[in-house]
PDB file of C-alpha atoms in Angstrom:
ATOM      1  CA  UNK A   1      48.067  31.043 -52.284  1.00  0.00           C
ATOM      2  CA  UNK A   2      47.131  29.902 -55.776  1.00  0.00           C
ATOM      3  CA  UNK A   3      45.041  26.836 -56.486  1.00  0.00           C
ATOM      4  CA  UNK A   4      43.398  25.295 -59.494  1.00  0.00           C
ATOM      5  CA  UNK A   5      39.854  23.995 -59.120  1.00  0.00           C
ATOM      6  CA  UNK A   6      39.781  20.227 -59.432  1.00  0.00           C
ATOM      7  CA  UNK A   7      36.913  18.405 -61.131  1.00  0.00           C
ATOM      8  CA  UNK A   8      36.092  16.582 -57.876  1.00  0.00           C
ATOM      9  CA  UNK A   9      35.398  19.975 -56.248  1.00  0.00           C
ATOM     10  CA  UNK A  10      32.511  20.741 -58.608  1.00  0.00           C
ATOM     11  CA  UNK A  11      28.873  19.716 -58.377  1.00  0.00           C
ATOM     12  CA  UNK A  12      26.440  18.404 -60.964  1.00  0.00           C
ATOM     13  CA  UNK A  13      25.946  21.956 -62.254  1.00  0.00           C
ATOM     14  CA  UNK A  14      29.681  22.349 -62.911  1.00  0.00           C
ATOM     15  CA  UNK A  15      30.096  24.902 -60.123  1.00  0.00           C
ATOM     16  CA  UNK A  16      32.500  24.534 -57.208  1.00  0.00           C
ATOM     17  CA  UNK A  17      30.521  22.879 -54.411  1.00  0.00           C
ATOM     18  CA  UNK A  18      30.192  24.991 -51.273  1.00  0.00           C
ATOM     19  CA  UNK A  19      31.998  22.341 -49.183  1.00  0.00           C
ATOM     20  CA  UNK A  20      35.183  22.674 -51.267  1.00  0.00           C
ATOM     21  CA  UNK A  21      35.953  26.106 -49.848  1.00  0.00           C
ATOM     22  CA  UNK A  22      36.676  25.087 -46.249  1.00  0.00           C
ATOM     23  CA  UNK A  23      39.744  22.963 -47.159  1.00  0.00           C
ATOM     24  CA  UNK A  24      41.003  25.907 -49.226  1.00  0.00           C
ATOM     25  CA  UNK A  25      40.766  28.139 -46.171  1.00  0.00           C
ATOM     26  CA  UNK A  26      42.696  25.569 -44.151  1.00  0.00           C
ATOM     27  CA  UNK A  27      45.420  25.377 -46.791  1.00  0.00           C
ATOM     28  CA  UNK A  28      45.590  29.175 -46.955  1.00  0.00           C
ATOM     29  CA  UNK A  29      45.838  29.466 -43.180  1.00  0.00           C
ATOM     30  CA  UNK A  30      48.607  26.859 -42.934  1.00  0.00           C
ATOM     31  CA  UNK A  31      50.542  28.528 -45.777  1.00  0.00           C
ATOM     32  CA  UNK A  32      50.071  31.966 -44.212  1.00  0.00           C
ATOM     33  CA  UNK A  33      51.650  30.697 -40.989  1.00  0.00           C
ATOM     34  CA  UNK A  34      54.445  28.870 -42.863  1.00  0.00           C
ATOM     35  CA  UNK A  35      55.343  31.942 -44.925  1.00  0.00           C
ATOM     36  CA  UNK A  36      55.785  33.835 -41.665  1.00  0.00           C
ATOM     37  CA  UNK A  37      58.006  31.260 -40.004  1.00  0.00           C
ATOM     38  CA  UNK A  38      55.402  29.350 -37.973  1.00  0.00           C
ATOM     39  CA  UNK A  39      54.949  25.664 -38.705  1.00  0.00           C
ATOM     40  CA  UNK A  40      51.525  24.211 -38.066  1.00  0.00           C
ATOM     41  CA  UNK A  41      53.207  20.789 -38.201  1.00  0.00           C
ATOM     42  CA  UNK A  42      55.460  21.796 -35.284  1.00  0.00           C
ATOM     43  CA  UNK A  43      52.425  23.102 -33.433  1.00  0.00           C
ATOM     44  CA  UNK A  44      50.648  19.763 -33.911  1.00  0.00           C
ATOM     45  CA  UNK A  45      53.800  17.834 -32.961  1.00  0.00           C
ATOM     46  CA  UNK A  46      53.964  19.804 -29.705  1.00  0.00           C
ATOM     47  CA  UNK A  47      50.454  18.602 -28.829  1.00  0.00           C
ATOM     48  CA  UNK A  48      48.598  21.779 -29.767  1.00  0.00           C
ATOM     49  CA  UNK A  49      45.878  22.159 -32.394  1.00  0.00           C
ATOM     50  CA  UNK A  50      43.813  25.107 -33.527  1.00  0.00           C
ATOM     51  CA  UNK A  51      40.341  23.568 -33.635  1.00  0.00           C
ATOM     52  CA  UNK A  52      37.849  25.285 -35.903  1.00  0.00           C
ATOM     53  CA  UNK A  53      35.125  26.784 -33.714  1.00  0.00           C
ATOM     54  CA  UNK A  54      33.266  28.657 -36.449  1.00  0.00           C
ATOM     55  CA  UNK A  55      33.261  29.192 -40.201  1.00  0.00           C
ATOM     56  CA  UNK A  56      31.279  31.873 -42.015  1.00  0.00           C
ATOM     57  CA  UNK A  57      31.360  32.054 -45.810  1.00  0.00           C
ATOM     58  CA  UNK A  58      29.747  34.471 -48.238  1.00  0.00           C
ATOM     59  CA  UNK A  59      29.715  33.220 -51.822  1.00  0.00           C
ATOM     60  CA  UNK A  60      30.034  36.131 -54.238  1.00  0.00           C
ATOM     61  CA  UNK A  61      30.374  34.525 -57.687  1.00  0.00           C
ATOM     62  CA  UNK A  62      30.685  31.024 -59.071  1.00  0.00           C
ATOM     63  CA  UNK A  63      33.973  29.246 -59.651  1.00  0.00           C
ATOM     64  CA  UNK A  64      34.328  26.381 -62.124  1.00  0.00           C
ATOM     65  CA  UNK A  65      36.521  23.394 -62.909  1.00  0.00           C
ATOM     66  CA  UNK A  66      40.043  24.400 -63.934  1.00  0.00           C
ATOM     67  CA  UNK A  67      39.680  28.010 -62.748  1.00  0.00           C
ATOM     68  CA  UNK A  68      42.897  29.356 -61.293  1.00  0.00           C
ATOM     69  CA  UNK A  69      42.006  30.980 -57.975  1.00  0.00           C
ATOM     70  CA  UNK A  70      43.875  32.914 -55.336  1.00  0.00           C
ATOM     71  CA  UNK A  71      43.158  32.453 -51.632  1.00  0.00           C
ATOM     72  CA  UNK A  72      44.309  35.416 -49.567  1.00  0.00           C
ATOM     73  CA  UNK A  73      44.437  34.721 -45.817  1.00  0.00           C
ATOM     74  CA  UNK A  74      44.834  37.289 -43.047  1.00  0.00           C
ATOM     75  CA  UNK A  75      45.128  36.964 -39.287  1.00  0.00           C
ATOM     76  CA  UNK A  76      42.431  39.161 -37.741  1.00  0.00           C
ATOM     77  CA  UNK A  77      42.464  38.278 -34.040  1.00  0.00           C
ATOM     78  CA  UNK A  78      44.822  36.606 -31.588  1.00  0.00           C
ATOM     79  CA  UNK A  79      44.164  35.971 -27.927  1.00  0.00           C
ATOM     80  CA  UNK A  80      45.318  33.310 -25.524  1.00  0.00           C
ATOM     81  CA  UNK A  81      42.153  31.281 -26.144  1.00  0.00           C
ATOM     82  CA  UNK A  82      41.091  32.322 -29.649  1.00  0.00           C
ATOM     83  CA  UNK A  83      42.619  33.006 -33.051  1.00  0.00           C
ATOM     84  CA  UNK A  84      40.706  34.226 -36.107  1.00  0.00           C
ATOM     85  CA  UNK A  85      41.431  34.547 -39.817  1.00  0.00           C
ATOM     86  CA  UNK A  86      39.711  36.217 -42.769  1.00  0.00           C
ATOM     87  CA  UNK A  87      39.868  34.979 -46.361  1.00  0.00           C
ATOM     88  CA  UNK A  88      39.241  36.303 -49.849  1.00  0.00           C
ATOM     89  CA  UNK A  89      38.978  33.914 -52.777  1.00  0.00           C
ATOM     90  CA  UNK A  90      39.384  35.624 -56.127  1.00  0.00           C
ATOM     91  CA  UNK A  91      39.824  34.700 -59.779  1.00  0.00           C
ATOM     92  CA  UNK A  92      42.707  36.765 -61.163  1.00  0.00           C
ATOM     93  CA  UNK A  93      41.750  36.059 -64.803  1.00  0.00           C
ATOM     94  CA  UNK A  94      38.720  38.337 -64.579  1.00  0.00           C
ATOM     95  CA  UNK A  95      39.192  39.974 -61.178  1.00  0.00           C
ATOM     96  CA  UNK A  96      36.075  38.315 -59.753  1.00  0.00           C
ATOM     97  CA  UNK A  97      35.680  38.068 -56.014  1.00  0.00           C
ATOM     98  CA  UNK A  98      34.490  34.485 -55.562  1.00  0.00           C
ATOM     99  CA  UNK A  99      34.044  34.277 -51.783  1.00  0.00           C
ATOM    100  CA  UNK A 100      34.882  35.893 -48.470  1.00  0.00           C
ATOM    101  CA  UNK A 101      35.071  34.040 -45.182  1.00  0.00           C
ATOM    102  CA  UNK A 102      36.146  34.061 -41.568  1.00  0.00           C
ATOM    103  CA  UNK A 103      37.216  31.251 -39.279  1.00  0.00           C
ATOM    104  CA  UNK A 104      37.640  31.258 -35.522  1.00  0.00           C
ATOM    105  CA  UNK A 105      39.895  28.732 -33.795  1.00  0.00           C
ATOM    106  CA  UNK A 106      40.296  27.523 -30.233  1.00  0.00           C
ATOM    107  CA  UNK A 107      43.634  26.067 -29.071  1.00  0.00           C
ATOM    108  CA  UNK A 108      43.197  22.470 -27.910  1.00  0.00           C
ATOM    109  CA  UNK A 109      45.418  19.770 -26.459  1.00  0.00           C
ATOM    110  CA  UNK A 110      45.686  16.222 -27.817  1.00  0.00           C
ATOM    111  CA  UNK A 111      42.602  15.198 -25.827  1.00  0.00           C
ATOM    112  CA  UNK A 112      40.598  17.958 -27.522  1.00  0.00           C
ATOM    113  CA  UNK A 113      40.298  20.131 -24.422  1.00  0.00           C
ATOM    114  CA  UNK A 114      40.440  23.900 -24.854  1.00  0.00           C
ATOM    115  CA  UNK A 115      43.718  25.316 -23.553  1.00  0.00           C
ATOM    116  CA  UNK A 116      45.518  28.638 -23.461  1.00  0.00           C
ATOM    117  CA  UNK A 117      47.820  29.247 -26.397  1.00  0.00           C
ATOM    118  CA  UNK A 118      51.334  28.768 -24.979  1.00  0.00           C
ATOM    119  CA  UNK A 119      53.632  31.804 -25.118  1.00  0.00           C
ATOM    120  CA  UNK A 120      55.837  29.892 -27.565  1.00  0.00           C
ATOM    121  CA  UNK A 121      53.027  30.325 -30.100  1.00  0.00           C
ATOM    122  CA  UNK A 122      51.072  33.289 -28.754  1.00  0.00           C
ATOM    123  CA  UNK A 123      54.001  35.735 -28.763  1.00  0.00           C
ATOM    124  CA  UNK A 124      54.903  35.349 -32.465  1.00  0.00           C
ATOM    125  CA  UNK A 125      51.225  35.246 -33.449  1.00  0.00           C
ATOM    126  CA  UNK A 126      50.601  38.518 -31.593  1.00  0.00           C
ATOM    127  CA  UNK A 127      53.631  40.020 -33.350  1.00  0.00           C
ATOM    128  CA  UNK A 128      52.177  38.937 -36.689  1.00  0.00           C
ATOM    129  CA  UNK A 129      48.833  40.471 -35.780  1.00  0.00           C
ATOM    130  CA  UNK A 130      50.557  43.761 -34.943  1.00  0.00           C
ATOM    131  CA  UNK A 131      52.236  43.878 -38.350  1.00  0.00           C
ATOM    132  CA  UNK A 132      49.444  42.003 -40.194  1.00  0.00           C
ATOM    133  CA  UNK A 133      51.355  41.443 -43.433  1.00  0.00           C
TER     134      UNK A 133
END
């Protein structure tokens, strides 16, 4: 997924603020699912969410306002009670690796209680993990 760094995402030093990366991971994850035929909107509409349980980011090089970046998302784990993704943020203009990250998610119901991932979602997610495109 491509994105252009917005001015609001930078700090006083002109560098992308560390907090700007997490929404990029979310967008990458949602797009990754969409591109493979799974709608996060439909998941939410059915009463299921994938709550973020953990985020780990390693910042490799700075990104700046107006940089064109690429967020590459990959499913790395899928179980009935946990799903995980890995991310690479790069700047194609110079080939720089900007950041790497992982997120772990727990399926929850509308009340925020942890639940098992229903087969309706688990089966296709496991198939995607097996092929890991």
